[in-house]
mmCIF file of C-alpha atoms in Angstrom:
data_model
loop_
_atom_site.group_PDB
_atom_site.id
_atom_site.type_symbol
_atom_site.label_atom_id
_atom_site.label_comp_id
_atom_site.label_asym_id
_atom_site.label_seq_id
_atom_site.Cartn_x
_atom_site.Cartn_y
_atom_site.Cartn_z
ATOM 1 C CA MET Y 12 -71.129 14.269 -58.137
ATOM 2 C CA HIS Y 13 -73.201 17.956 -58.617
ATOM 3 C CA ILE Y 14 -71.625 20.794 -60.375
ATOM 4 C CA SER Y 15 -71.291 22.337 -57.092
ATOM 5 C CA SER Y 16 -69.344 20.387 -55.532
ATOM 6 C CA LEU Y 17 -66.519 19.455 -57.977
ATOM 7 C CA LEU Y 18 -67.015 23.266 -58.034
ATOM 8 C CA ARG Y 19 -66.080 22.976 -54.303
ATOM 9 C CA ARG Y 20 -63.592 20.172 -54.013
ATOM 10 C CA THR Y 21 -60.744 22.311 -57.619
ATOM 11 C CA LEU Y 22 -61.303 25.928 -55.956
ATOM 12 C CA GLY Y 23 -60.676 25.885 -52.180
ATOM 13 C CA LEU Y 24 -63.046 27.653 -50.928
ATOM 14 C CA LYS Y 25 -62.525 28.930 -47.296
ATOM 15 C CA GLY Y 26 -65.235 31.358 -46.273
ATOM 16 C CA TYR Y 27 -67.384 31.155 -49.806
ATOM 17 C CA LYS Y 28 -69.574 28.607 -51.165
ATOM 18 C CA VAL Y 29 -71.156 28.271 -54.362
ATOM 19 C CA GLY Y 30 -74.514 29.551 -54.824
ATOM 20 C CA LYS Y 31 -76.717 28.985 -58.171
ATOM 21 C CA VAL Y 32 -75.400 27.486 -60.447
ATOM 22 C CA MET Y 33 -76.851 28.017 -64.154
ATOM 23 C CA GLU Y 34 -75.976 26.529 -67.637
ATOM 24 C CA ALA Y 35 -76.466 29.710 -70.981
ATOM 25 C CA ASP Y 36 -75.479 29.069 -74.352
ATOM 26 C CA GLY Y 37 -73.134 26.629 -73.514
ATOM 27 C CA THR Y 38 -71.669 27.722 -70.346
ATOM 28 C CA ILE Y 39 -72.286 27.152 -67.324
ATOM 29 C CA ALA Y 40 -72.344 29.920 -64.110
ATOM 30 C CA ALA Y 41 -71.161 29.974 -61.203
ATOM 31 C CA GLN Y 42 -71.899 31.776 -58.374
ATOM 32 C CA LEU Y 43 -69.863 32.288 -55.454
ATOM 33 C CA ILE Y 44 -71.999 33.801 -52.511
ATOM 34 C CA PRO Y 45 -70.080 34.271 -49.197
ATOM 35 C CA ARG Y 46 -70.668 32.024 -46.131
ATOM 36 C CA LYS Y 47 -72.913 34.080 -43.108
ATOM 37 C CA ASN Y 48 -70.540 35.487 -40.419
ATOM 38 C CA ALA Y 49 -66.911 35.028 -42.420
ATOM 39 C CA ARG Y 50 -65.046 38.597 -42.504
ATOM 40 C CA PRO Y 51 -63.740 38.439 -45.923
ATOM 41 C CA VAL Y 52 -59.922 37.782 -45.607
ATOM 42 C CA CYS Y 53 -57.672 40.885 -45.958
ATOM 43 C CA SER Y 54 -55.599 40.267 -49.037
ATOM 44 C CA GLY Y 55 -52.788 42.863 -48.184
ATOM 45 C CA CYS Y 56 -51.029 41.022 -44.434
ATOM 46 C CA GLY Y 57 -53.236 37.945 -44.811
ATOM 47 C CA LYS Y 58 -56.007 38.858 -41.307
ATOM 48 C CA ARG Y 59 -59.478 38.803 -40.689
ATOM 49 C CA ARG Y 60 -61.052 41.880 -40.957
ATOM 50 C CA PRO Y 61 -64.339 43.519 -41.006
ATOM 51 C CA GLY Y 62 -65.997 44.395 -43.425
ATOM 52 C CA TYR Y 63 -66.063 47.526 -45.576
ATOM 53 C CA ASP Y 64 -68.626 47.634 -48.308
ATOM 54 C CA THR Y 65 -69.302 45.496 -51.466
ATOM 55 C CA LEU Y 66 -68.142 45.947 -55.137
ATOM 56 C CA PRO Y 67 -70.364 45.164 -58.244
ATOM 57 C CA GLU Y 68 -70.376 41.845 -59.789
ATOM 58 C CA ARG Y 69 -67.362 40.659 -60.859
ATOM 59 C CA ARG Y 70 -65.879 36.703 -63.538
ATOM 60 C CA TRP Y 71 -63.181 34.672 -63.462
ATOM 61 C CA ARG Y 72 -63.074 31.844 -65.974
ATOM 62 C CA HIS Y 73 -62.446 28.286 -64.414
ATOM 63 C CA VAL Y 74 -61.384 24.841 -65.489
ATOM 64 C CA PRO Y 75 -64.148 23.740 -69.003
ATOM 65 C CA LEU Y 76 -65.954 20.375 -66.795
ATOM 66 C CA TRP Y 77 -65.550 18.305 -70.463
ATOM 67 C CA GLY Y 78 -65.060 20.976 -72.453
ATOM 68 C CA ILE Y 79 -67.997 22.850 -70.969
ATOM 69 C CA PRO Y 80 -67.060 26.545 -70.215
ATOM 70 C CA VAL Y 81 -66.953 27.260 -66.702
ATOM 71 C CA ILE Y 82 -67.785 30.681 -65.438
ATOM 72 C CA LEU Y 83 -67.591 31.935 -62.063
ATOM 73 C CA THR Y 84 -69.183 35.282 -60.589
ATOM 74 C CA CYS Y 85 -69.107 36.633 -56.964
ATOM 75 C CA CYS Y 86 -69.175 40.166 -55.967
ATOM 76 C CA PRO Y 87 -65.804 40.977 -54.198
ATOM 77 C CA ARG Y 88 -66.105 42.486 -50.360
ATOM 78 C CA ARG Y 89 -63.786 45.283 -49.203
ATOM 79 C CA VAL Y 90 -62.345 45.455 -46.191
ATOM 80 C CA LYS Y 91 -61.147 47.884 -43.734
ATOM 81 C CA CYS Y 92 -57.565 46.865 -42.620
ATOM 82 C CA PRO Y 93 -56.329 48.823 -39.735
ATOM 83 C CA ARG Y 94 -53.327 48.198 -40.954
ATOM 84 C CA CYS Y 95 -53.390 47.818 -45.160
ATOM 85 C CA GLY Y 96 -55.936 50.384 -45.564
ATOM 86 C CA ILE Y 97 -59.271 50.121 -47.081
ATOM 87 C CA VAL Y 98 -58.156 46.787 -49.862
ATOM 88 C CA VAL Y 99 -60.457 44.259 -51.431
ATOM 89 C CA GLU Y 100 -60.562 40.729 -50.442
ATOM 90 C CA GLU Y 101 -58.183 37.816 -50.453
ATOM 91 C CA MET Y 102 -59.860 35.298 -52.691
ATOM 92 C CA SER Y 103 -58.152 31.484 -52.988
ATOM 93 C CA TRP Y 104 -60.017 31.502 -56.763
ATOM 94 C CA SER Y 105 -58.889 35.165 -57.858
ATOM 95 C CA ALA Y 106 -55.167 36.530 -58.826
ATOM 96 C CA GLY Y 107 -54.955 40.202 -58.765
ATOM 97 C CA LYS Y 108 -57.262 41.587 -61.188
ATOM 98 C CA SER Y 109 -57.251 38.477 -63.931
ATOM 99 C CA THR Y 110 -60.110 36.959 -65.649
ATOM 100 C CA LEU Y 111 -59.194 34.036 -65.617
ATOM 101 C CA SER Y 112 -59.235 32.029 -61.609
ATOM 102 C CA VAL Y 113 -55.839 30.486 -60.180
ATOM 103 C CA PRO Y 114 -56.363 26.959 -61.089
ATOM 104 C CA LEU Y 115 -56.878 27.941 -64.818
ATOM 105 C CA ILE Y 116 -54.216 29.391 -64.402
ATOM 106 C CA VAL Y 117 -52.058 27.423 -63.734
ATOM 107 C CA LEU Y 118 -53.571 24.630 -66.416
ATOM 108 C CA LEU Y 119 -52.669 26.899 -69.270
ATOM 109 C CA SER Y 120 -49.789 27.823 -67.637
ATOM 110 C CA SER Y 121 -48.362 23.821 -66.901
ATOM 111 C CA CYS Y 122 -48.752 23.133 -70.694
ATOM 112 C CA ALA Y 123 -47.203 26.120 -72.675
ATOM 113 C CA ARG Y 124 -43.903 25.480 -70.555
ATOM 114 C CA LEU Y 125 -44.036 22.059 -73.532
ATOM 115 C CA LEU Y 126 -46.037 22.912 -76.432
ATOM 116 C CA ALA Y 127 -46.581 26.580 -78.318
ATOM 117 C CA TRP Y 128 -48.938 28.797 -76.702
ATOM 118 C CA GLN Y 129 -51.396 28.765 -80.095
ATOM 119 C CA GLU Y 130 -51.338 24.650 -79.218
ATOM 120 C CA VAL Y 131 -52.524 25.049 -75.709
ATOM 121 C CA ALA Y 132 -55.092 28.501 -77.027
ATOM 122 C CA ARG Y 133 -56.957 25.093 -79.128
ATOM 123 C CA LEU Y 134 -56.607 22.359 -76.992
ATOM 124 C CA PHE Y 135 -59.095 23.823 -74.795
ATOM 125 C CA SER Y 136 -60.424 26.523 -76.874
ATOM 126 C CA VAL Y 137 -59.393 29.621 -75.586
ATOM 127 C CA SER Y 138 -57.271 32.945 -76.919
ATOM 128 C CA TRP Y 139 -53.843 33.283 -77.653
ATOM 129 C CA ASN Y 140 -54.234 36.333 -75.674
ATOM 130 C CA THR Y 141 -55.651 33.987 -72.689
ATOM 131 C CA VAL Y 142 -52.672 32.002 -72.678
ATOM 132 C CA ALA Y 143 -50.435 35.439 -72.803
ATOM 133 C CA ALA Y 144 -52.468 35.795 -69.886
ATOM 134 C CA ALA Y 145 -51.988 33.601 -67.907
ATOM 135 C CA VAL Y 146 -48.431 32.633 -68.104
ATOM 136 C CA ALA Y 147 -48.243 36.899 -67.905
ATOM 137 C CA SER Y 148 -49.797 36.317 -64.083
ATOM 138 C CA ALA Y 149 -47.619 32.840 -63.330
ATOM 139 C CA VAL Y 150 -44.665 34.655 -64.107
ATOM 140 C CA GLU Y 151 -45.573 37.936 -62.096
ATOM 141 C CA TYR Y 152 -46.148 35.057 -59.256
ATOM 142 C CA GLY Y 153 -43.546 33.205 -59.408
ATOM 143 C CA LEU Y 154 -40.938 36.311 -59.513
ATOM 144 C CA LYS Y 155 -42.357 37.599 -56.399
ATOM 145 C CA HIS Y 156 -42.210 33.952 -54.679
ATOM 146 C CA ARG Y 157 -39.364 33.213 -55.391
ATOM 147 C CA ASP Y 158 -35.777 32.077 -53.877
ATOM 148 C CA THR Y 159 -33.261 34.152 -54.795
ATOM 149 C CA ASP Y 160 -31.428 33.023 -51.347
ATOM 150 C CA GLY Y 161 -27.320 32.219 -51.951
ATOM 151 C CA VAL Y 162 -26.789 32.683 -55.485
ATOM 152 C CA ASP Y 163 -23.434 33.473 -55.240
ATOM 153 C CA ALA Y 164 -21.932 32.954 -59.738
ATOM 154 C CA ILE Y 165 -23.780 34.236 -62.265
ATOM 155 C CA GLY Y 166 -22.791 34.078 -65.841
ATOM 156 C CA ILE Y 167 -24.113 36.632 -68.381
ATOM 157 C CA ASP Y 168 -24.002 35.675 -72.227
ATOM 158 C CA GLU Y 169 -26.695 37.112 -74.870
ATOM 159 C CA ILE Y 170 -29.000 35.617 -77.392
ATOM 160 C CA ALA Y 171 -30.350 37.591 -80.841
ATOM 161 C CA ARG Y 172 -33.749 37.931 -79.701
ATOM 162 C CA ARG Y 173 -34.320 38.078 -84.107
ATOM 163 C CA LYS Y 174 -32.320 39.944 -87.079
ATOM 164 C CA GLY Y 175 -31.131 43.156 -87.843
ATOM 165 C CA HIS Y 176 -28.361 42.672 -83.882
ATOM 166 C CA ARG Y 177 -31.439 43.003 -81.569
ATOM 167 C CA TYR Y 178 -30.355 41.282 -78.688
ATOM 168 C CA LEU Y 179 -31.090 40.315 -74.619
ATOM 169 C CA THR Y 180 -29.102 39.847 -72.045
ATOM 170 C CA MET Y 181 -29.466 38.046 -70.716
ATOM 171 C CA VAL Y 182 -27.981 36.571 -66.068
ATOM 172 C CA TYR Y 183 -28.460 31.994 -65.271
ATOM 173 C CA ASP Y 184 -28.430 32.049 -61.872
ATOM 174 C CA LEU Y 185 -24.566 29.197 -62.449
ATOM 175 C CA SER Y 186 -25.725 26.665 -59.510
ATOM 176 C CA ASP Y 187 -29.428 26.388 -60.020
ATOM 177 C CA MET Y 188 -29.543 26.131 -63.501
ATOM 178 C CA ARG Y 189 -32.104 29.023 -64.027
ATOM 179 C CA LEU Y 190 -33.125 32.014 -65.830
ATOM 180 C CA LEU Y 191 -32.112 34.853 -63.086
ATOM 181 C CA TRP Y 192 -32.895 37.982 -65.522
ATOM 182 C CA CYS Y 193 -33.136 39.071 -69.046
ATOM 183 C CA GLY Y 194 -33.211 42.357 -70.339
ATOM 184 C CA GLU Y 195 -33.301 44.273 -74.214
ATOM 185 C CA GLY Y 196 -29.751 44.495 -75.559
ATOM 186 C CA ARG Y 197 -26.699 44.283 -74.652
ATOM 187 C CA ASP Y 198 -24.865 46.840 -73.697
ATOM 188 C CA LYS Y 199 -24.595 48.900 -69.989
ATOM 189 C CA ALA Y 200 -27.516 49.989 -70.021
ATOM 190 C CA ALA Y 201 -29.021 46.196 -70.224
ATOM 191 C CA LEU Y 202 -25.878 45.255 -67.570
ATOM 192 C CA ARG Y 203 -27.262 47.964 -65.491
ATOM 193 C CA ALA Y 204 -30.958 47.324 -64.770
ATOM 194 C CA PHE Y 205 -30.456 43.533 -63.773
ATOM 195 C CA PHE Y 206 -28.308 45.075 -60.909
ATOM 196 C CA ARG Y 207 -30.301 47.940 -59.709
ATOM 197 C CA THR Y 208 -33.387 44.275 -59.119
ATOM 198 C CA LEU Y 209 -30.640 43.007 -56.943
ATOM 199 C CA SER Y 210 -30.630 44.311 -52.352
ATOM 200 C CA PRO Y 211 -27.289 45.471 -51.262
ATOM 201 C CA ALA Y 212 -26.958 41.608 -49.602
ATOM 202 C CA GLU Y 213 -27.645 39.972 -53.082
ATOM 203 C CA LYS Y 214 -24.979 42.191 -54.639
ATOM 204 C CA GLN Y 215 -23.147 40.395 -51.549
ATOM 205 C CA ALA Y 216 -23.892 37.671 -51.980
ATOM 206 C CA ILE Y 217 -21.746 37.836 -55.631
ATOM 207 C CA LYS Y 218 -18.015 35.649 -54.757
ATOM 208 C CA VAL Y 219 -17.922 34.537 -59.588
ATOM 209 C CA ILE Y 220 -19.339 36.240 -62.250
ATOM 210 C CA CYS Y 221 -18.243 34.427 -65.642
ATOM 211 C CA CYS Y 222 -18.939 36.082 -69.559
ATOM 212 C CA ASP Y 223 -17.103 36.938 -72.753
ATOM 213 C CA MET Y 224 -14.778 39.506 -72.916
ATOM 214 C CA TRP Y 225 -18.170 42.337 -75.063
ATOM 215 C CA GLN Y 226 -16.033 45.261 -72.970
ATOM 216 C CA PRO Y 227 -19.531 46.927 -71.501
ATOM 217 C CA TYR Y 228 -20.636 43.668 -69.493
ATOM 218 C CA ILE Y 229 -16.736 43.874 -68.324
ATOM 219 C CA ASP Y 230 -16.859 47.710 -67.893
ATOM 220 C CA VAL Y 231 -20.194 47.959 -65.692
ATOM 221 C CA VAL Y 232 -19.222 44.093 -63.211
ATOM 222 C CA GLU Y 233 -15.667 46.132 -61.822
ATOM 223 C CA GLU Y 234 -18.137 49.140 -61.596
ATOM 224 C CA GLU Y 235 -21.097 46.922 -59.274
ATOM 225 C CA ILE Y 236 -19.457 44.163 -57.807
ATOM 226 C CA PRO Y 237 -15.465 44.895 -57.901
ATOM 227 C CA ARG Y 238 -15.058 42.127 -55.014
ATOM 228 C CA ALA Y 239 -16.613 39.822 -57.589
ATOM 229 C CA THR Y 240 -14.246 37.557 -58.841
ATOM 230 C CA GLN Y 241 -14.852 37.612 -62.903
ATOM 231 C CA VAL Y 242 -13.781 34.967 -65.368
ATOM 232 C CA PHE Y 243 -13.616 35.198 -69.228
ATOM 233 C CA ASP Y 244 -15.014 32.137 -70.597
ATOM 234 C CA LYS Y 245 -12.793 29.542 -72.051
ATOM 235 C CA PHE Y 246 -14.689 28.528 -74.418
ATOM 236 C CA HIS Y 247 -15.417 31.503 -75.775
ATOM 237 C CA LEU Y 248 -11.707 32.369 -75.901
ATOM 238 C CA VAL Y 249 -10.923 28.545 -78.131
ATOM 239 C CA LYS Y 250 -14.488 30.738 -79.782
ATOM 240 C CA HIS Y 251 -11.502 33.758 -80.986
ATOM 241 C CA LEU Y 252 -8.898 30.874 -81.071
ATOM 242 C CA SER Y 253 -10.266 29.343 -83.521
ATOM 243 C CA GLU Y 254 -12.243 31.709 -86.085
ATOM 244 C CA ALA Y 255 -7.931 33.785 -85.527
ATOM 245 C CA VAL Y 256 -6.735 30.035 -87.065
ATOM 246 C CA ASP Y 257 -9.290 29.795 -89.872
ATOM 247 C CA ARG Y 258 -8.250 33.461 -91.385
ATOM 248 C CA VAL Y 259 -4.929 32.696 -91.327
ATOM 249 C CA ARG Y 260 -6.474 29.588 -93.456
ATOM 250 C CA ARG Y 261 -7.414 31.540 -95.519
ATOM 251 C CA GLN Y 262 -5.095 34.115 -96.109
ATOM 252 C CA GLU Y 263 -2.733 31.255 -97.564
ATOM 253 C CA VAL Y 264 -5.500 30.044 -99.724
ATOM 254 C CA ARG Y 265 -6.114 32.843 -101.512
ATOM 255 C CA GLU Y 266 -2.114 32.789 -100.941
ATOM 256 C CA LEU Y 267 -2.102 29.820 -103.436
ATOM 257 C CA LYS Y 268 -5.144 30.488 -105.258
ATOM 258 C CA ASP Y 269 -2.780 30.579 -108.376
ATOM 259 C CA LYS Y 270 0.233 28.388 -107.490
ATOM 260 C CA ASP Y 271 -1.455 24.751 -106.068
ATOM 261 C CA PRO Y 272 -5.511 25.718 -105.564
ATOM 262 C CA GLU Y 273 -6.568 22.615 -104.538
ATOM 263 C CA VAL Y 274 -3.926 22.127 -101.559
ATOM 264 C CA LEU Y 275 -5.858 23.800 -98.919
ATOM 265 C CA LYS Y 276 -9.102 22.623 -100.306
ATOM 266 C CA LYS Y 277 -12.235 21.078 -97.968
ATOM 267 C CA THR Y 278 -9.174 21.086 -95.103
ATOM 268 C CA ARG Y 279 -11.645 24.076 -92.466
ATOM 269 C CA TYR Y 280 -12.449 21.504 -90.440
ATOM 270 C CA ILE Y 281 -9.646 19.334 -89.895
ATOM 271 C CA PHE Y 282 -7.280 22.438 -88.727
ATOM 272 C CA LEU Y 283 -10.573 22.748 -86.203
ATOM 273 C CA LYS Y 284 -11.481 20.358 -84.755
ATOM 274 C CA ASN Y 285 -9.143 18.704 -81.657
ATOM 275 C CA PRO Y 286 -7.303 15.797 -83.189
ATOM 276 C CA GLU Y 287 -9.415 13.340 -81.464
ATOM 277 C CA ASN Y 288 -12.337 13.460 -83.171
ATOM 278 C CA LEU Y 289 -10.628 13.798 -86.762
ATOM 279 C CA THR Y 290 -12.173 10.264 -89.265
ATOM 280 C CA ASP Y 291 -9.964 8.451 -90.220
ATOM 281 C CA LYS Y 292 -9.242 10.091 -93.861
ATOM 282 C CA GLN Y 293 -8.997 13.176 -91.960
ATOM 283 C CA LYS Y 294 -5.828 12.178 -90.155
ATOM 284 C CA VAL Y 295 -4.535 10.986 -93.096
ATOM 285 C CA ARG Y 296 -4.327 14.117 -94.853
ATOM 286 C CA LEU Y 297 -2.986 15.845 -91.887
ATOM 287 C CA ALA Y 298 -0.554 14.574 -91.408
ATOM 288 C CA ASP Y 299 0.186 15.303 -95.621
ATOM 289 C CA LEU Y 300 -0.445 18.763 -94.727
ATOM 290 C CA GLU Y 301 2.205 19.121 -91.665
ATOM 291 C CA LYS Y 302 5.047 17.832 -94.044
ATOM 292 C CA LEU Y 303 4.919 20.977 -96.406
ATOM 293 C CA ASN Y 304 5.844 24.404 -94.920
ATOM 294 C CA LEU Y 305 2.537 25.891 -94.475
ATOM 295 C CA LYS Y 306 1.970 28.670 -92.771
ATOM 296 C CA ILE Y 307 -1.692 27.325 -90.867
ATOM 297 C CA ASN Y 308 0.514 24.107 -89.584
ATOM 298 C CA ARG Y 309 1.507 26.897 -87.845
ATOM 299 C CA ALA Y 310 -1.973 28.576 -86.719
ATOM 300 C CA TYR Y 311 -2.957 25.077 -85.930
ATOM 301 C CA LEU Y 312 0.066 23.380 -83.263
ATOM 302 C CA LEU Y 313 0.153 27.039 -81.097
ATOM 303 C CA LYS Y 314 -4.283 25.879 -81.422
ATOM 304 C CA GLU Y 315 -3.143 22.552 -79.638
ATOM 305 C CA ALA Y 316 -1.036 23.818 -78.088
ATOM 306 C CA PHE Y 317 -3.021 26.683 -76.135
ATOM 307 C CA ARG Y 318 -5.135 23.390 -75.406
ATOM 308 C CA SER Y 319 -3.099 21.926 -72.898
ATOM 309 C CA LEU Y 320 -3.525 25.913 -70.564
ATOM 310 C CA TRP Y 321 -6.389 23.950 -69.064
ATOM 311 C CA ASP Y 322 -4.452 20.880 -68.397
ATOM 312 C CA TYR Y 323 -2.884 23.227 -64.837
ATOM 313 C CA ARG Y 324 -4.285 23.197 -61.813
ATOM 314 C CA TYR Y 325 -3.138 26.412 -60.299
ATOM 315 C CA PRO Y 326 -2.570 29.992 -60.562
ATOM 316 C CA ALA Y 327 0.632 30.703 -61.279
ATOM 317 C CA TRP Y 328 1.728 27.685 -63.603
ATOM 318 C CA ALA Y 329 -0.786 28.520 -65.696
ATOM 319 C CA GLU Y 330 0.093 32.359 -65.754
ATOM 320 C CA SER Y 331 3.650 31.205 -66.780
ATOM 321 C CA TYR Y 332 2.630 28.488 -69.077
ATOM 322 C CA LEU Y 333 0.602 31.388 -71.055
ATOM 323 C CA ASP Y 334 3.047 33.762 -70.670
ATOM 324 C CA GLN Y 335 5.204 31.525 -72.783
ATOM 325 C CA TRP Y 336 1.812 30.912 -75.377
ATOM 326 C CA ILE Y 337 2.266 34.727 -75.930
ATOM 327 C CA TRP Y 338 5.790 34.973 -76.715
ATOM 328 C CA TRP Y 339 4.719 32.636 -79.002
ATOM 329 C CA ALA Y 340 1.913 33.442 -80.635
ATOM 330 C CA THR Y 341 3.344 36.943 -81.391
ATOM 331 C CA HIS Y 342 6.742 35.872 -83.033
ATOM 332 C CA SER Y 343 4.989 33.966 -84.978
ATOM 333 C CA ARG Y 344 4.852 35.781 -87.875
ATOM 334 C CA LEU Y 345 1.157 34.803 -88.253
ATOM 335 C CA LYS Y 346 -1.239 37.987 -87.698
ATOM 336 C CA PRO Y 347 -4.132 36.512 -86.807
ATOM 337 C CA MET Y 348 -3.125 35.254 -84.422
ATOM 338 C CA ARG Y 349 -0.586 38.376 -82.589
ATOM 339 C CA ASP Y 350 -4.140 39.873 -82.165
ATOM 340 C CA PHE Y 351 -5.161 36.409 -80.431
ATOM 341 C CA ALA Y 352 -2.430 37.256 -78.947
ATOM 342 C CA TRP Y 353 -2.302 40.258 -77.451
ATOM 343 C CA MET Y 354 -6.465 40.098 -77.430
ATOM 344 C CA VAL Y 355 -5.324 37.537 -74.670
ATOM 345 C CA LYS Y 356 -2.669 39.423 -72.685
ATOM 346 C CA ARG Y 357 -5.486 41.978 -72.342
ATOM 347 C CA HIS Y 358 -7.766 39.944 -70.242
ATOM 348 C CA LYS Y 359 -5.159 38.059 -68.660
ATOM 349 C CA GLU Y 360 -5.550 38.109 -65.293
ATOM 350 C CA GLY Y 361 -9.551 36.951 -65.894
ATOM 351 C CA ILE Y 362 -8.342 34.003 -67.951
ATOM 352 C CA LEU Y 363 -5.975 33.095 -65.609
ATOM 353 C CA ASN Y 364 -9.398 33.937 -62.595
ATOM 354 C CA TYR Y 365 -10.611 29.941 -64.266
ATOM 355 C CA PHE Y 366 -8.145 28.317 -62.201
ATOM 356 C CA ARG Y 367 -9.095 30.732 -59.082
ATOM 357 C CA ALA Y 368 -13.000 29.658 -59.406
ATOM 358 C CA ARG Y 369 -13.195 26.546 -62.143
ATOM 359 C CA VAL Y 370 -15.986 28.221 -63.674
ATOM 360 C CA THR Y 371 -18.272 28.456 -67.266
ATOM 361 C CA ASN Y 372 -20.270 30.135 -69.766
ATOM 362 C CA ALA Y 373 -20.527 26.211 -71.076
ATOM 363 C CA SER Y 374 -23.969 25.747 -68.992
ATOM 364 C CA VAL Y 375 -24.883 29.115 -69.902
ATOM 365 C CA GLU Y 376 -24.361 27.956 -73.532
ATOM 366 C CA GLY Y 377 -26.684 24.726 -72.866
ATOM 367 C CA MET Y 378 -29.299 27.528 -71.211
ATOM 368 C CA ASN Y 379 -29.446 30.248 -74.637
ATOM 369 C CA ARG Y 380 -29.974 27.327 -76.577
ATOM 370 C CA LYS Y 381 -33.451 26.249 -74.826
ATOM 371 C CA ALA Y 382 -33.786 30.033 -74.616
ATOM 372 C CA LYS Y 383 -33.953 29.468 -79.045
ATOM 373 C CA VAL Y 384 -36.292 26.695 -78.179
ATOM 374 C CA VAL Y 385 -38.390 28.566 -76.471
ATOM 375 C CA SER Y 386 -38.061 31.027 -79.368
ATOM 376 C CA GLN Y 387 -39.169 28.633 -82.252
ATOM 377 C CA ARG Y 388 -41.871 26.766 -80.966
ATOM 378 C CA ALA Y 389 -43.230 30.440 -81.609
ATOM 379 C CA TYR Y 390 -41.411 31.201 -84.618
ATOM 380 C CA GLY Y 391 -40.314 34.156 -82.391
ATOM 381 C CA TYR Y 392 -42.263 36.633 -80.833
ATOM 382 C CA ARG Y 393 -43.111 40.288 -81.772
ATOM 383 C CA THR Y 394 -42.376 42.053 -78.664
ATOM 384 C CA VAL Y 395 -39.609 41.883 -75.646
ATOM 385 C CA PRO Y 396 -41.724 41.781 -72.654
ATOM 386 C CA THR Y 397 -43.849 38.072 -74.706
ATOM 387 C CA PHE Y 398 -40.714 37.020 -74.459
ATOM 388 C CA GLN Y 399 -39.520 37.024 -71.708
ATOM 389 C CA ALA Y 400 -42.470 36.608 -69.713
ATOM 390 C CA ALA Y 401 -41.907 33.195 -72.252
ATOM 391 C CA LEU Y 402 -38.421 32.401 -71.092
ATOM 392 C CA TYR Y 403 -39.150 33.662 -67.128
ATOM 393 C CA HIS Y 404 -41.258 30.934 -67.448
ATOM 394 C CA VAL Y 405 -39.837 27.848 -68.959
ATOM 395 C CA MET Y 406 -35.978 29.156 -68.630
ATOM 396 C CA GLY Y 407 -37.394 30.176 -64.808
ATOM 397 C CA GLY Y 408 -37.129 27.457 -62.328
ATOM 398 C CA LEU Y 409 -40.228 29.855 -60.951
ATOM 399 C CA PRO Y 410 -42.747 28.205 -58.085
ATOM 400 C CA MET Y 411 -46.325 28.064 -59.579
ATOM 401 C CA PRO Y 412 -49.852 29.647 -57.666
ATOM 402 C CA GLU Y 413 -50.754 26.265 -55.164
ATOM 403 C CA THR Y 414 -54.304 24.674 -55.674
ATOM 404 C CA THR Y 415 -56.401 22.826 -54.298
ATOM 405 C CA HIS Y 416 -56.556 20.410 -56.932
ATOM 406 C CA LYS Y 417 -53.733 19.468 -59.370
ATOM 407 C CA PHE Y 418 -55.950 18.810 -63.461
ATOM 408 C CA LEU Y 419 -52.119 17.357 -65.111
#
């Protein structure tokens, strides 16, 4: 099979043919020329229109053949379209102003979903910037062609991009487990930027929003979609509760430092774990500690009592139990538990919405861990746009540009 035949097969040429194919300095250069009487296709509306003029020669890097670099050359034509005006013709192997062919963009970006970009660059003997450009083109295409209809439940959370309290706000589709949007910061402006990307119909379609009790997120959600059911994630609640229990333990450790410093030594996880997850040694130690009149025992019992809240099926029963638990905690004479109880009371409506919508951010936490893997695989990204492109590419469920031949 001739090289020209391979190029025709991998490019899916329409209205074009392969002209001269030359080899020089270890590179294969193939010229693409339009067929006679083949009118150019408007890149705006996709219809064949009369030609206007011809532009200077452009070059595209194509998929290597047997490790040999391949360059495509062509003089694009401009068309005179009554609808779109004078625009450059549509070429099946070209994506906008990218200097990479569409098959090479798909090949490099497909590998970049699985490997570090530097490793992909080494495998294909290209630069890191070439891989980054391929991923950026694939993400641009995917964001333009993805289907966001029917998104009715979203989860909002943040991840740390690097040290120094630098965060990204992440918005996920809880139904399809994909990243919808990510933006720098975790303030009101960051989340408002997401809602500005939505059409009125897309906003209207969102019925449930799950997030933690971060006040800037709460305020923006109430401003943008006041009719949506806002659910405060129970896993973040449990995290705050565990921190309150541990503060009680640490305070008591300090109080017993002179009297009996060994009594609570190495007991942190005994009081934070669920009873069914304790080891046999930890169960015995817990049983011994429960015989003592310790403050941490009261905090532990309150923690276990709070877990029973999630067993209720009806909001009214859950509200009655939650009110009772708040009374217990506020009269426990344990400041960390009182503080947690007052926080729960302030956000009670959003907590009880869990029993109406039954959604959590458990899947969001899993996606956040995946985002951290994306960052660690590259030992971090210097710029926010590059990190965003990597996250969209791996976690966005974006469609890839169509090609006539699959290289993987």
